[in-house]
Short mmCIF file of C-alpha atoms in Angstrom, two decimals:
data_model
loop_
_atom_site.label_atom_id
_atom_site.label_comp_id
_atom_site.label_asym_id
_atom_site.label_seq_id
_atom_site.Cartn_x
_atom_site.Cartn_y
_atom_site.Cartn_z
CA MET A 819 -42.91 18.34 11.46
CA SER A 820 -41.84 21.92 10.71
CA ALA A 821 -38.33 23.24 11.26
CA THR A 822 -39.60 25.25 14.23
CA GLU A 823 -41.16 22.17 15.80
CA GLU A 824 -37.96 20.19 15.21
CA GLY A 825 -35.94 22.92 16.90
CA GLN A 826 -38.30 22.97 19.87
CA ASP A 827 -38.18 19.17 20.12
CA GLY A 828 -34.37 19.21 19.98
CA GLY A 829 -34.20 21.81 22.72
CA GLU A 830 -36.58 19.81 24.90
CA SER A 831 -34.49 16.66 24.41
CA SER A 832 -31.40 18.55 25.40
CA HIS A 833 -33.06 19.83 28.58
CA ARG A 834 -34.23 16.32 29.46
CA ALA A 835 -30.75 14.90 28.91
CA GLU A 836 -29.23 17.61 31.12
CA ALA A 837 -31.73 16.84 33.89
CA PHE A 838 -30.93 13.11 33.79
CA LEU A 839 -27.19 13.77 33.74
CA GLU A 840 -27.49 16.05 36.75
CA ILE A 841 -29.10 13.20 38.68
CA LEU A 842 -26.59 10.58 37.51
CA GLY A 843 -23.70 12.81 38.46
CA ARG A 844 -25.13 13.62 41.89
CA VAL A 845 -26.54 10.43 43.39
CA GLN A 846 -25.05 7.02 44.09
CA PRO A 847 -25.68 4.30 41.46
CA GLY A 848 -28.02 2.40 43.82
CA ASP A 849 -30.25 5.47 44.19
CA ALA A 850 -30.23 6.48 40.53
CA GLU A 851 -33.40 4.67 39.39
CA ALA A 852 -35.52 6.00 42.24
CA GLU A 853 -34.27 9.53 41.72
CA LEU A 854 -34.88 9.33 37.96
CA SER A 855 -38.44 8.07 38.49
CA SER A 856 -39.25 10.87 40.94
CA CYS A 857 -38.00 13.68 38.73
CA GLY A 858 -41.22 13.73 36.74
CA ILE A 859 -39.50 13.60 33.33
CA GLY A 860 -39.83 10.66 30.96
CA PRO A 861 -37.07 9.41 28.62
CA THR A 862 -37.10 9.08 24.85
CA ALA A 863 -34.87 6.94 22.63
CA GLU A 864 -33.03 10.05 21.43
CA VAL A 865 -32.50 11.34 24.96
CA ALA A 866 -31.17 7.94 26.03
CA GLU A 867 -28.50 8.15 23.31
CA GLN A 868 -27.52 11.68 24.40
CA VAL A 869 -27.14 10.58 28.01
CA LEU A 870 -25.20 7.40 27.25
CA ARG A 871 -22.62 9.13 25.04
CA SER A 872 -21.88 11.72 27.72
CA GLY A 873 -18.72 11.89 29.77
CA VAL A 874 -20.81 11.39 32.92
CA CYS A 875 -21.79 7.87 31.87
CA TYR A 876 -18.23 6.97 30.83
CA SER A 877 -16.92 8.19 34.17
CA ARG A 878 -19.76 6.53 36.16
CA PRO A 879 -20.43 3.26 34.30
CA LYS A 880 -22.60 1.74 37.07
CA SER A 881 -24.90 4.76 36.97
CA ALA A 882 -25.00 4.39 33.18
CA VAL A 883 -26.23 0.81 33.58
CA ARG A 884 -28.94 1.97 36.01
CA PHE A 885 -30.07 4.64 33.58
CA PHE A 886 -30.10 2.15 30.68
CA ILE A 887 -32.31 -0.26 32.64
CA TRP A 888 -34.62 2.51 33.87
CA ALA A 889 -35.02 4.08 30.39
CA GLY A 890 -35.55 0.63 28.82
CA ARG A 891 -38.76 0.24 30.80
CA SER A 892 -40.30 3.15 28.92
CA VAL A 893 -38.68 3.13 25.47
CA LYS A 894 -37.08 0.63 23.13
CA HIS A 895 -33.34 1.30 22.98
CA THR A 896 -31.75 1.86 19.60
CA GLY A 897 -28.83 -0.20 18.35
CA TYR A 898 -26.61 2.83 18.85
CA ALA A 899 -27.61 3.09 22.52
CA ARG A 900 -26.94 -0.63 23.04
CA ASN A 901 -23.49 -0.36 21.47
CA LEU A 902 -22.75 2.70 23.61
CA LEU A 903 -23.44 0.62 26.73
CA VAL A 904 -21.07 -2.11 25.49
CA ASP A 905 -18.41 0.53 24.91
CA ILE A 906 -18.95 2.15 28.35
CA LEU A 907 -18.60 -1.18 30.14
CA GLY A 908 -15.57 -2.24 28.11
CA LYS A 909 -13.74 1.05 28.67
CA ALA A 910 -14.42 0.63 32.40
CA GLY A 911 -12.92 -2.85 32.35
CA MET A 912 -16.29 -4.37 33.30
CA PHE A 913 -15.93 -7.21 30.80
CA GLN A 914 -18.48 -9.65 32.25
CA PRO A 915 -21.29 -7.08 32.20
CA MET A 916 -20.06 -6.07 28.73
CA TRP A 917 -20.56 -9.62 27.42
CA ASP A 918 -23.91 -9.78 29.19
CA ALA A 919 -24.95 -6.73 27.22
CA VAL A 920 -23.79 -8.35 23.98
CA ARG A 921 -25.72 -11.54 24.75
CA SER A 922 -28.79 -9.47 25.55
CA MET A 923 -28.50 -7.90 22.10
CA LEU A 924 -28.26 -11.39 20.59
CA GLN A 925 -31.41 -12.52 22.44
CA ASP A 926 -33.26 -9.54 21.01
CA GLY A 927 -32.49 -10.71 17.50
CA GLY A 928 -28.81 -9.86 17.19
CA GLY A 929 -29.38 -7.28 14.48
CA HIS A 930 -27.60 -4.59 16.46
CA ILE A 931 -24.38 -6.60 16.86
CA THR A 932 -21.98 -5.46 14.14
CA VAL A 933 -18.28 -5.19 13.37
CA ALA A 934 -18.40 -1.88 15.25
CA THR A 935 -19.52 -3.75 18.38
CA PHE A 936 -16.48 -6.00 18.22
CA ALA A 937 -14.18 -3.13 17.28
CA SER A 938 -15.18 -1.57 20.62
CA ILE A 939 -14.46 -4.87 22.44
CA PHE A 940 -11.04 -5.23 20.75
CA SER A 941 -10.16 -1.67 21.69
CA SER A 942 -11.20 -2.14 25.33
CA TYR A 943 -9.19 -5.32 25.80
CA CYS A 944 -6.07 -4.00 24.05
CA ALA A 945 -6.16 -0.71 25.92
CA GLY A 946 -5.72 -2.74 29.09
CA GLY A 947 -2.92 -4.79 27.53
CA ASN A 948 -5.05 -7.94 27.26
CA LEU A 949 -4.30 -8.83 23.62
CA LYS A 950 -5.14 -12.53 24.05
CA GLU A 951 -8.71 -11.78 25.09
CA ALA A 952 -9.07 -9.47 22.11
CA VAL A 953 -7.98 -12.32 19.83
CA LYS A 954 -10.47 -14.66 21.52
CA ALA A 955 -13.22 -12.12 20.90
CA PHE A 956 -12.31 -12.13 17.21
CA ASP A 957 -12.49 -15.91 17.16
CA VAL A 958 -16.08 -15.99 18.54
CA MET A 959 -17.53 -13.30 16.28
CA GLU A 960 -19.46 -15.77 14.16
CA ARG A 961 -21.27 -17.06 17.25
CA TYR A 962 -22.86 -13.65 17.50
CA GLY A 963 -23.82 -13.51 13.85
CA VAL A 964 -20.92 -11.36 12.62
CA LYS A 965 -18.66 -12.75 9.91
CA PRO A 966 -15.02 -11.76 10.40
CA ASP A 967 -13.83 -9.82 7.37
CA ALA A 968 -11.00 -7.42 6.47
CA ALA A 969 -12.70 -4.56 8.37
CA ALA A 970 -12.94 -6.70 11.54
CA LEU A 971 -9.34 -7.91 11.16
CA ASN A 972 -8.12 -4.36 10.64
CA SER A 973 -9.98 -3.21 13.76
CA LEU A 974 -8.29 -5.93 15.79
CA LEU A 975 -4.80 -5.34 14.37
CA SER A 976 -5.14 -1.58 14.82
CA ALA A 977 -6.15 -2.04 18.48
CA MET A 978 -3.29 -4.46 19.07
CA CYS A 979 -0.72 -2.05 17.60
CA ARG A 980 -2.02 1.05 19.36
CA GLY A 981 0.01 0.73 22.55
CA ARG A 982 3.67 1.48 23.15
CA GLU A 983 4.62 -1.82 24.71
CA ALA A 984 7.30 -3.83 22.92
CA GLY A 985 6.10 -6.89 21.04
CA ARG A 986 2.74 -5.54 19.92
CA ALA A 987 3.79 -5.45 16.27
CA GLN A 988 4.92 -9.06 16.44
CA ALA A 989 1.65 -10.12 18.13
CA ALA A 990 -0.34 -8.38 15.42
CA HIS A 991 1.78 -10.00 12.72
CA ASP A 992 1.28 -13.44 14.29
CA MET A 993 -2.49 -12.88 14.27
CA PHE A 994 -2.33 -11.81 10.64
CA GLU A 995 -0.35 -14.91 9.70
CA ARG A 996 -2.91 -17.14 11.47
CA VAL A 997 -6.01 -15.78 9.77
CA LYS A 998 -4.83 -14.48 6.39
CA GLY A 999 -5.87 -17.75 4.76
CA SER A 1000 -9.50 -17.33 5.81
CA VAL A 1001 -9.79 -13.54 5.96
CA ALA A 1002 -8.52 -11.75 2.86
CA PRO A 1003 -6.42 -8.73 3.86
CA ASP A 1004 -6.65 -5.41 2.05
CA GLY A 1005 -4.35 -2.41 1.67
CA ASP A 1006 -5.32 -1.06 5.08
CA THR A 1007 -4.30 -4.34 6.70
CA PHE A 1008 -0.75 -3.98 5.43
CA GLY A 1009 -0.72 -0.28 6.23
CA ILE A 1010 -1.49 -1.09 9.88
CA LEU A 1011 1.27 -3.69 10.04
CA LEU A 1012 3.81 -1.40 8.33
CA GLU A 1013 3.01 1.41 10.76
CA ALA A 1014 3.56 -1.05 13.61
CA TRP A 1015 7.00 -1.99 12.25
CA GLU A 1016 7.77 1.69 11.83
CA LYS A 1017 6.89 2.35 15.47
CA GLU A 1018 9.28 -0.42 16.55
CA GLY A 1019 11.94 0.59 14.01
CA ASN A 1020 12.12 -2.82 12.37
CA ALA A 1021 13.13 -2.04 8.77
CA GLN A 1022 13.76 -5.69 7.84
CA ARG A 1023 10.25 -6.82 8.78
CA ALA A 1024 8.79 -3.72 7.13
CA VAL A 1025 10.43 -4.58 3.80
CA SER A 1026 9.22 -8.19 4.09
CA THR A 1027 5.65 -7.11 4.86
CA PHE A 1028 5.69 -4.63 1.98
CA GLY A 1029 6.80 -7.35 -0.41
CA GLU A 1030 3.84 -9.50 0.61
CA MET A 1031 1.55 -6.51 0.28
CA VAL A 1032 2.56 -5.98 -3.36
CA LEU A 1033 2.00 -9.66 -4.12
CA ARG A 1034 -1.43 -9.82 -2.46
CA VAL A 1035 -3.07 -6.48 -3.18
CA GLY A 1036 -0.84 -4.88 -5.83
CA TRP A 1037 -0.29 -1.15 -6.25
CA SER A 1038 -2.76 1.64 -5.59
CA ALA A 1039 -2.43 5.34 -4.87
CA SER A 1040 -4.94 4.81 -2.04
CA TYR A 1041 -2.31 2.85 -0.09
CA MET A 1042 -0.42 6.04 0.74
CA PRO A 1043 -0.20 5.31 4.52
CA ALA A 1044 1.57 2.02 3.75
CA TYR A 1045 4.08 3.74 1.47
CA ASP A 1046 4.63 6.45 4.09
CA ALA A 1047 5.27 3.85 6.77
CA LEU A 1048 7.75 1.78 4.75
CA LEU A 1049 9.85 4.72 3.59
CA SER A 1050 9.80 6.38 7.01
CA THR A 1051 10.96 3.12 8.60
CA LEU A 1052 13.90 2.96 6.18
CA LEU A 1053 14.81 6.57 6.93
CA GLY A 1054 14.67 5.86 10.65
CA GLY A 1055 16.90 2.85 10.12
CA ASP A 1056 19.58 4.94 8.40
CA GLN A 1057 18.78 3.34 5.04
CA PHE A 1058 18.34 6.48 2.98
CA GLY A 1059 19.63 4.84 -0.18
CA GLU A 1060 17.12 1.99 0.08
CA ALA A 1061 14.33 4.48 0.73
CA LEU A 1062 15.22 6.33 -2.48
CA LYS A 1063 15.18 3.06 -4.45
CA PHE A 1064 11.72 2.17 -3.18
CA LEU A 1065 10.58 5.75 -3.81
CA GLN A 1066 11.63 5.52 -7.45
CA VAL A 1067 9.74 2.22 -7.86
CA MET A 1068 6.64 3.74 -6.28
CA ARG A 1069 6.93 6.72 -8.59
CA SER A 1070 7.09 4.45 -11.62
CA LYS A 1071 3.84 2.81 -10.44
CA GLY A 1072 2.11 6.13 -9.94
CA CYS A 1073 1.98 5.51 -6.18
CA LEU A 1074 3.66 8.05 -3.93
CA PRO A 1075 3.88 8.58 -0.16
CA GLY A 1076 2.35 11.51 1.66
CA LEU A 1077 3.65 14.59 3.42
CA LYS A 1078 4.71 12.53 6.43
CA PHE A 1079 7.57 10.88 4.52
CA PHE A 1080 8.51 13.93 2.47
CA ALA A 1081 8.79 16.08 5.61
CA ARG A 1082 11.19 13.56 7.19
CA ALA A 1083 13.15 13.17 3.97
CA ILE A 1084 13.56 16.93 3.47
CA ASP A 1085 14.69 17.33 7.08
CA LEU A 1086 17.26 14.57 6.60
CA VAL A 1087 18.77 15.82 3.32
CA VAL A 1088 18.93 19.39 4.61
CA ARG A 1089 20.84 18.26 7.71
CA LYS A 1090 23.20 16.27 5.46
CA ARG A 1091 23.54 19.28 3.08
CA ASP A 1092 22.57 16.91 0.26
CA TYR A 1093 21.65 19.51 -2.35
CA ALA A 1094 21.01 17.16 -5.29
CA ASN A 1095 18.64 14.83 -3.45
CA ALA A 1096 16.96 17.73 -1.68
CA LEU A 1097 15.98 19.25 -5.02
CA ALA A 1098 14.93 15.89 -6.50
CA ILE A 1099 12.74 15.01 -3.51
CA TRP A 1100 11.22 18.49 -3.43
CA GLN A 1101 10.31 18.39 -7.11
CA MET A 1102 8.83 14.91 -6.75
CA MET A 1103 6.74 16.03 -3.79
CA VAL A 1104 5.42 19.19 -5.47
CA SER A 1105 5.20 18.13 -9.12
CA ASP A 1106 4.47 14.39 -8.98
CA ALA A 1107 2.63 14.00 -5.69
CA GLY A 1108 0.95 17.41 -5.86
CA LEU A 1109 1.55 18.01 -2.15
CA VAL A 1110 1.79 21.43 -0.51
CA PRO A 1111 4.90 21.72 1.70
CA ASN A 1112 4.48 23.10 5.20
CA LEU A 1113 6.30 26.17 6.52
CA PRO A 1114 9.16 24.29 8.28
CA MET A 1115 9.90 22.47 5.01
CA TYR A 1116 10.04 25.77 3.10
CA ASN A 1117 12.33 27.27 5.72
CA ALA A 1118 14.64 24.24 5.64
CA MET A 1119 15.02 24.44 1.85
CA ILE A 1120 15.57 28.20 1.94
CA ASP A 1121 18.28 27.72 4.56
CA LEU A 1122 19.93 24.99 2.49
CA TYR A 1123 20.02 26.93 -0.77
CA SER A 1124 20.85 30.23 0.91
CA ASN A 1125 24.00 28.54 2.12
CA THR A 1126 24.58 27.27 -1.42
CA TYR A 1127 24.32 30.77 -2.87
CA ASN A 1128 26.70 32.12 -0.26
CA SER A 1129 29.22 29.37 -0.94
CA ILE A 1130 29.27 30.33 -4.62
CA LEU A 1131 29.56 34.04 -3.77
CA GLU A 1132 32.42 33.33 -1.38
CA GLY A 1133 34.27 31.51 -4.16
CA LEU A 1134 33.82 34.46 -6.55
CA ILE A 1135 35.16 36.84 -3.92
CA LYS A 1136 38.21 34.69 -3.24
CA GLN A 1137 38.96 34.54 -6.97
CA ARG A 1138 38.48 38.33 -7.29
CA LYS A 1139 35.78 37.84 -9.93
CA VAL A 1140 34.34 41.35 -9.61
CA ARG A 1141 31.95 41.43 -12.55
CA GLU A 1142 30.79 37.89 -11.89
CA ALA A 1143 30.20 38.67 -8.21
CA GLU A 1144 28.15 41.75 -9.07
CA ALA A 1145 26.04 39.76 -11.55
CA PHE A 1146 25.64 36.91 -9.06
CA LEU A 1147 24.45 39.31 -6.36
CA ALA A 1148 21.80 40.54 -8.78
CA GLU A 1149 20.74 36.93 -9.37
CA MET A 1150 20.59 36.33 -5.61
CA SER A 1151 18.39 39.39 -5.20
CA LYS A 1152 16.08 38.19 -7.97
CA ASN A 1153 15.71 34.83 -6.20
CA GLU A 1154 15.24 36.48 -2.79
CA GLN A 1155 18.48 35.06 -1.40
CA LEU A 1156 20.53 37.22 0.95
CA PRO A 1157 24.31 37.35 1.24
CA SER A 1158 25.74 36.49 4.64
CA ALA A 1159 27.18 39.22 6.86
CA THR A 1160 30.69 37.88 6.23
CA ASN A 1161 30.22 37.90 2.46
CA CYS A 1162 28.75 41.41 2.59
CA ALA A 1163 31.90 42.79 4.21
CA ALA A 1164 34.17 40.87 1.84
CA VAL A 1165 32.36 41.90 -1.33
CA ILE A 1166 32.17 45.57 -0.25
CA SER A 1167 35.93 45.45 0.26
CA MET A 1168 36.45 43.92 -3.17
CA PHE A 1169 34.18 46.40 -4.94
CA SER A 1170 35.87 49.31 -3.19
CA LYS A 1171 39.37 48.14 -4.09
CA GLU A 1172 38.25 47.65 -7.69
CA PHE A 1173 36.84 51.20 -7.71
CA ASN A 1174 33.19 50.15 -7.98
CA PRO A 1175 31.56 52.27 -5.26
CA PRO A 1176 28.00 51.98 -6.66
CA ALA A 1177 28.15 48.18 -6.30
CA ALA A 1178 29.53 48.55 -2.78
CA ILE A 1179 26.72 50.94 -1.88
CA ASP A 1180 24.14 48.52 -3.33
CA VAL A 1181 25.43 45.85 -0.96
CA TRP A 1182 25.23 48.27 1.96
CA ARG A 1183 21.66 49.17 1.07
CA CYS A 1184 20.82 45.45 0.99
CA ILE A 1185 22.27 45.17 4.51
CA VAL A 1186 20.13 48.06 5.69
CA GLU A 1187 16.94 46.92 4.00
CA HIS A 1188 17.12 43.32 5.22
CA HIS A 1189 18.85 43.98 8.55
CA ILE A 1190 21.76 41.66 7.82
CA THR A 1191 23.77 41.54 11.03
CA PRO A 1192 26.39 41.96 12.31
CA ALA A 1193 27.02 44.92 10.00
CA ASP A 1194 30.12 46.36 11.72
CA ASP A 1195 32.66 44.85 9.32
CA SER A 1196 30.65 45.95 6.30
CA ALA A 1197 30.46 49.52 7.62
CA ARG A 1198 34.22 49.60 8.18
CA GLU A 1199 34.88 48.28 4.68
CA LEU A 1200 32.60 50.95 3.22
CA ILE A 1201 34.50 53.70 5.03
CA VAL A 1202 37.81 52.24 3.86
CA GLY A 1203 36.32 52.24 0.37
CA PHE A 1204 35.76 55.98 0.63
CA ALA A 1205 39.46 56.38 1.32
CA GLU A 1206 40.12 54.42 -1.89
CA VAL A 1207 37.93 56.87 -3.84
CA GLU A 1208 39.90 59.77 -2.41
CA LYS A 1209 43.17 58.12 -3.47
CA TYR A 1210 42.00 57.80 -7.07
CA ALA A 1211 40.75 61.37 -7.03
CA ASP A 1212 44.24 62.50 -5.99
CA GLU A 1213 45.66 60.69 -9.00
CA MET A 1214 43.16 62.51 -11.21
CA PHE A 1215 44.25 65.76 -9.61
CA ASP A 1216 47.94 65.07 -10.34
CA MET A 1217 47.19 64.09 -13.94
CA ARG A 1218 44.89 67.10 -14.50
CA ILE A 1219 42.53 64.92 -16.48
CA GLU A 1220 40.09 66.79 -18.67
CA LEU A 1221 36.62 65.40 -19.39
CA PRO A 1222 34.65 66.06 -22.57
CA GLN A 1223 31.49 68.12 -22.25
CA SER A 1224 29.42 65.05 -23.19
CA THR A 1225 30.66 63.24 -20.05
CA ILE A 1226 29.69 66.15 -17.83
CA ASP A 1227 26.28 66.29 -19.53
CA ASN A 1228 25.83 62.57 -18.87
CA MET A 1229 26.69 63.15 -15.21
CA LYS A 1230 23.98 65.75 -15.01
CA ARG A 1231 21.40 63.48 -16.69
CA THR A 1232 22.37 60.63 -14.35
CA CYS A 1233 21.81 62.82 -11.32
CA ASP A 1234 18.45 64.01 -12.69
CA LYS A 1235 17.32 60.46 -13.43
CA ALA A 1236 18.25 59.30 -9.93
CA GLY A 1237 16.59 62.30 -8.31
CA LYS A 1238 20.01 63.52 -7.09
CA ARG A 1239 20.28 66.92 -8.80
CA HIS A 1240 21.46 68.35 -5.49
CA THR A 1241 24.58 66.16 -5.85
CA TYR A 1242 25.34 67.67 -9.25
CA PHE A 1243 25.01 71.24 -7.92
CA LYS A 1244 27.24 70.41 -4.97
CA CYS A 1245 29.90 69.38 -7.47
CA ILE A 1246 29.49 72.61 -9.43
CA HIS A 1247 29.67 74.66 -6.26
CA LEU A 1248 32.76 72.90 -4.91
CA SER A 1249 34.58 72.90 -8.23
CA ASN A 1250 33.92 76.63 -8.63
CA GLN A 1251 35.29 77.23 -5.14
CA GLU A 1252 38.39 75.17 -5.80
CA SER A 1253 39.18 76.87 -9.10
CA SER A 1254 40.93 80.21 -8.83
CA LYS A 1255 38.90 83.24 -9.76
CA SER A 1256 41.59 84.44 -12.10
CA CYS A 1257 41.46 81.22 -14.09
CA MET A 1258 37.71 81.37 -14.12
CA ARG A 1259 37.97 84.75 -15.91
CA GLN A 1260 40.26 83.43 -18.62
CA GLN A 1261 39.06 82.43 -22.04
CA GLY A 1262 37.43 79.08 -22.53
CA TYR A 1263 34.49 79.55 -20.17
CA ARG A 1264 31.58 77.29 -20.96
CA ASN A 1265 28.07 77.43 -19.58
CA ASP A 1266 26.85 73.98 -18.56
CA GLY A 1267 23.22 75.07 -18.51
CA SER A 1268 22.96 75.10 -14.73
CA GLY A 1269 23.75 78.75 -14.20
CA SER A 1270 27.44 78.04 -13.46
CA VAL A 1271 30.44 78.01 -15.75
CA LEU A 1272 33.35 75.62 -15.98
CA GLY A 1273 36.68 76.20 -17.59
CA ASP A 1274 38.29 73.45 -19.63
CA GLY A 1275 41.05 73.12 -17.06
CA ASP A 1276 38.58 72.80 -14.21
CA GLN A 1277 36.78 69.69 -15.43
CA TRP A 1278 39.06 67.37 -13.43
CA ILE A 1279 37.92 69.18 -10.28
CA PHE A 1280 34.30 68.61 -11.28
CA ALA A 1281 34.99 64.93 -11.95
CA PHE A 1282 36.60 64.46 -8.55
CA CYS A 1283 33.75 66.23 -6.82
CA PHE A 1284 31.20 64.21 -8.73
CA VAL A 1285 32.72 60.83 -7.73
CA LEU A 1286 33.23 61.99 -4.17
CA PHE A 1287 29.69 63.27 -3.72
CA VAL A 1288 27.99 60.36 -5.44
CA PHE A 1289 29.81 57.99 -3.11
CA MET A 1290 29.18 60.04 0.01
CA ASP A 1291 25.58 60.79 -0.93
CA GLY A 1292 24.86 57.07 -1.27
CA LEU A 1293 26.69 56.30 1.95
CA ASN A 1294 24.90 59.01 3.92
CA CYS A 1295 21.53 57.94 2.53
CA SER A 1296 22.17 54.33 3.51
CA ILE A 1297 23.39 55.24 6.99
CA HIS A 1298 20.27 57.38 7.46
CA GLU A 1299 18.08 54.46 6.35
CA GLN A 1300 19.89 52.08 8.67
CA ASP A 1301 19.47 54.46 11.58
CA ASN A 1302 15.75 54.62 10.88
CA GLY A 1303 15.54 50.87 10.43
CA PHE A 1304 17.35 49.91 13.62
CA HIS A 1305 15.75 52.57 15.81
CA GLY A 1306 12.34 52.91 14.22
#
């Protein structure tokens, strides 16, 4: 059959299934067979499967039975269709018809009765809270030609543990204890039991079950759900220390839990501000387990270590370690860690009092760029810092300090390099205005190469103007950037 023919056949099957479903959803179950026969469309085995797995049949189980009987007169039902009917009846709580369907399968040879058939029966009984009947179904499996094995046991235990009612974990454990001599459990068996103890918060039973697991099935990286469940149960039971001990043992065996445990562990250590264990667990998760953390985990760690950075910075500020604080701020910037608003204000104040306006302006620019708020205290400290610059300039004025030409040349180069030549010319202009014209005409004039001249006695004026304008130029630039940032 060509691809085109297959497509046409698939479309026809779909149309047939839709037509049958329309009838089943519209008429009463007692009228379904007559209506189906009069529609002029015949069923196929594939169409029967499509109809039986539909929501219409699960919501109208009696109509599903009528359709199954009607279609069975024309086609031989597949094993999948037969198991769908068992599942439909079980989910509807129609257990007698369900067993009738199973017996019918047995009479037809029994080849279609599998572990999956009984997994459906276990699930249906347990969903209704009837765990005893589910256990009885397990006990009669061999009568229907199905040998109970680990897969069947796991299906039963999983169904028993699926509900929220108290005591389900104990019931599952009792069943396990009864059959473990005849049905060999595997890693999944213990994983199911450990997850049940986790759900009930029973750390003691979880540790006991895990011990038996190691003795019976050993260690394997494929048992990750079991490791997750044990460690998560210990965390939930406020036994963080025990969880770490088990984690180290697992690590030594090359068997680690999954993201489920690591997410809970990271959340716990971050809330406890446990920096050492946070880093150790993170490295184990990323390096040893090869897991990719999710966004909340990244954010939690960033928050934890951002607070760590700020604690260190706060200590440097309190100890007036100016150079160390400036270097540490550079390290924070390199590691994409931001100072807190409180630390920003404090460090600007310290830099200003220690006559380090460029460092203070760098902090202000960081505030503007990253919108660190509230910024009011930092702004006030920066303005106070300007007053400090003016005070030192007054001292320079009183001392009539003279600067060597090389210093003035360096100032010019610095302005050029920073793209601030206008600052340099402002200084020249202001210093020329402040110097008396008569002094300007005296001997000792020197051309600085900018088209203006400075006398030897006027260099202190230039120095004052330079410091003042560099500080104010940086401040004005930052305020302009902040205005654009907050209102843009």
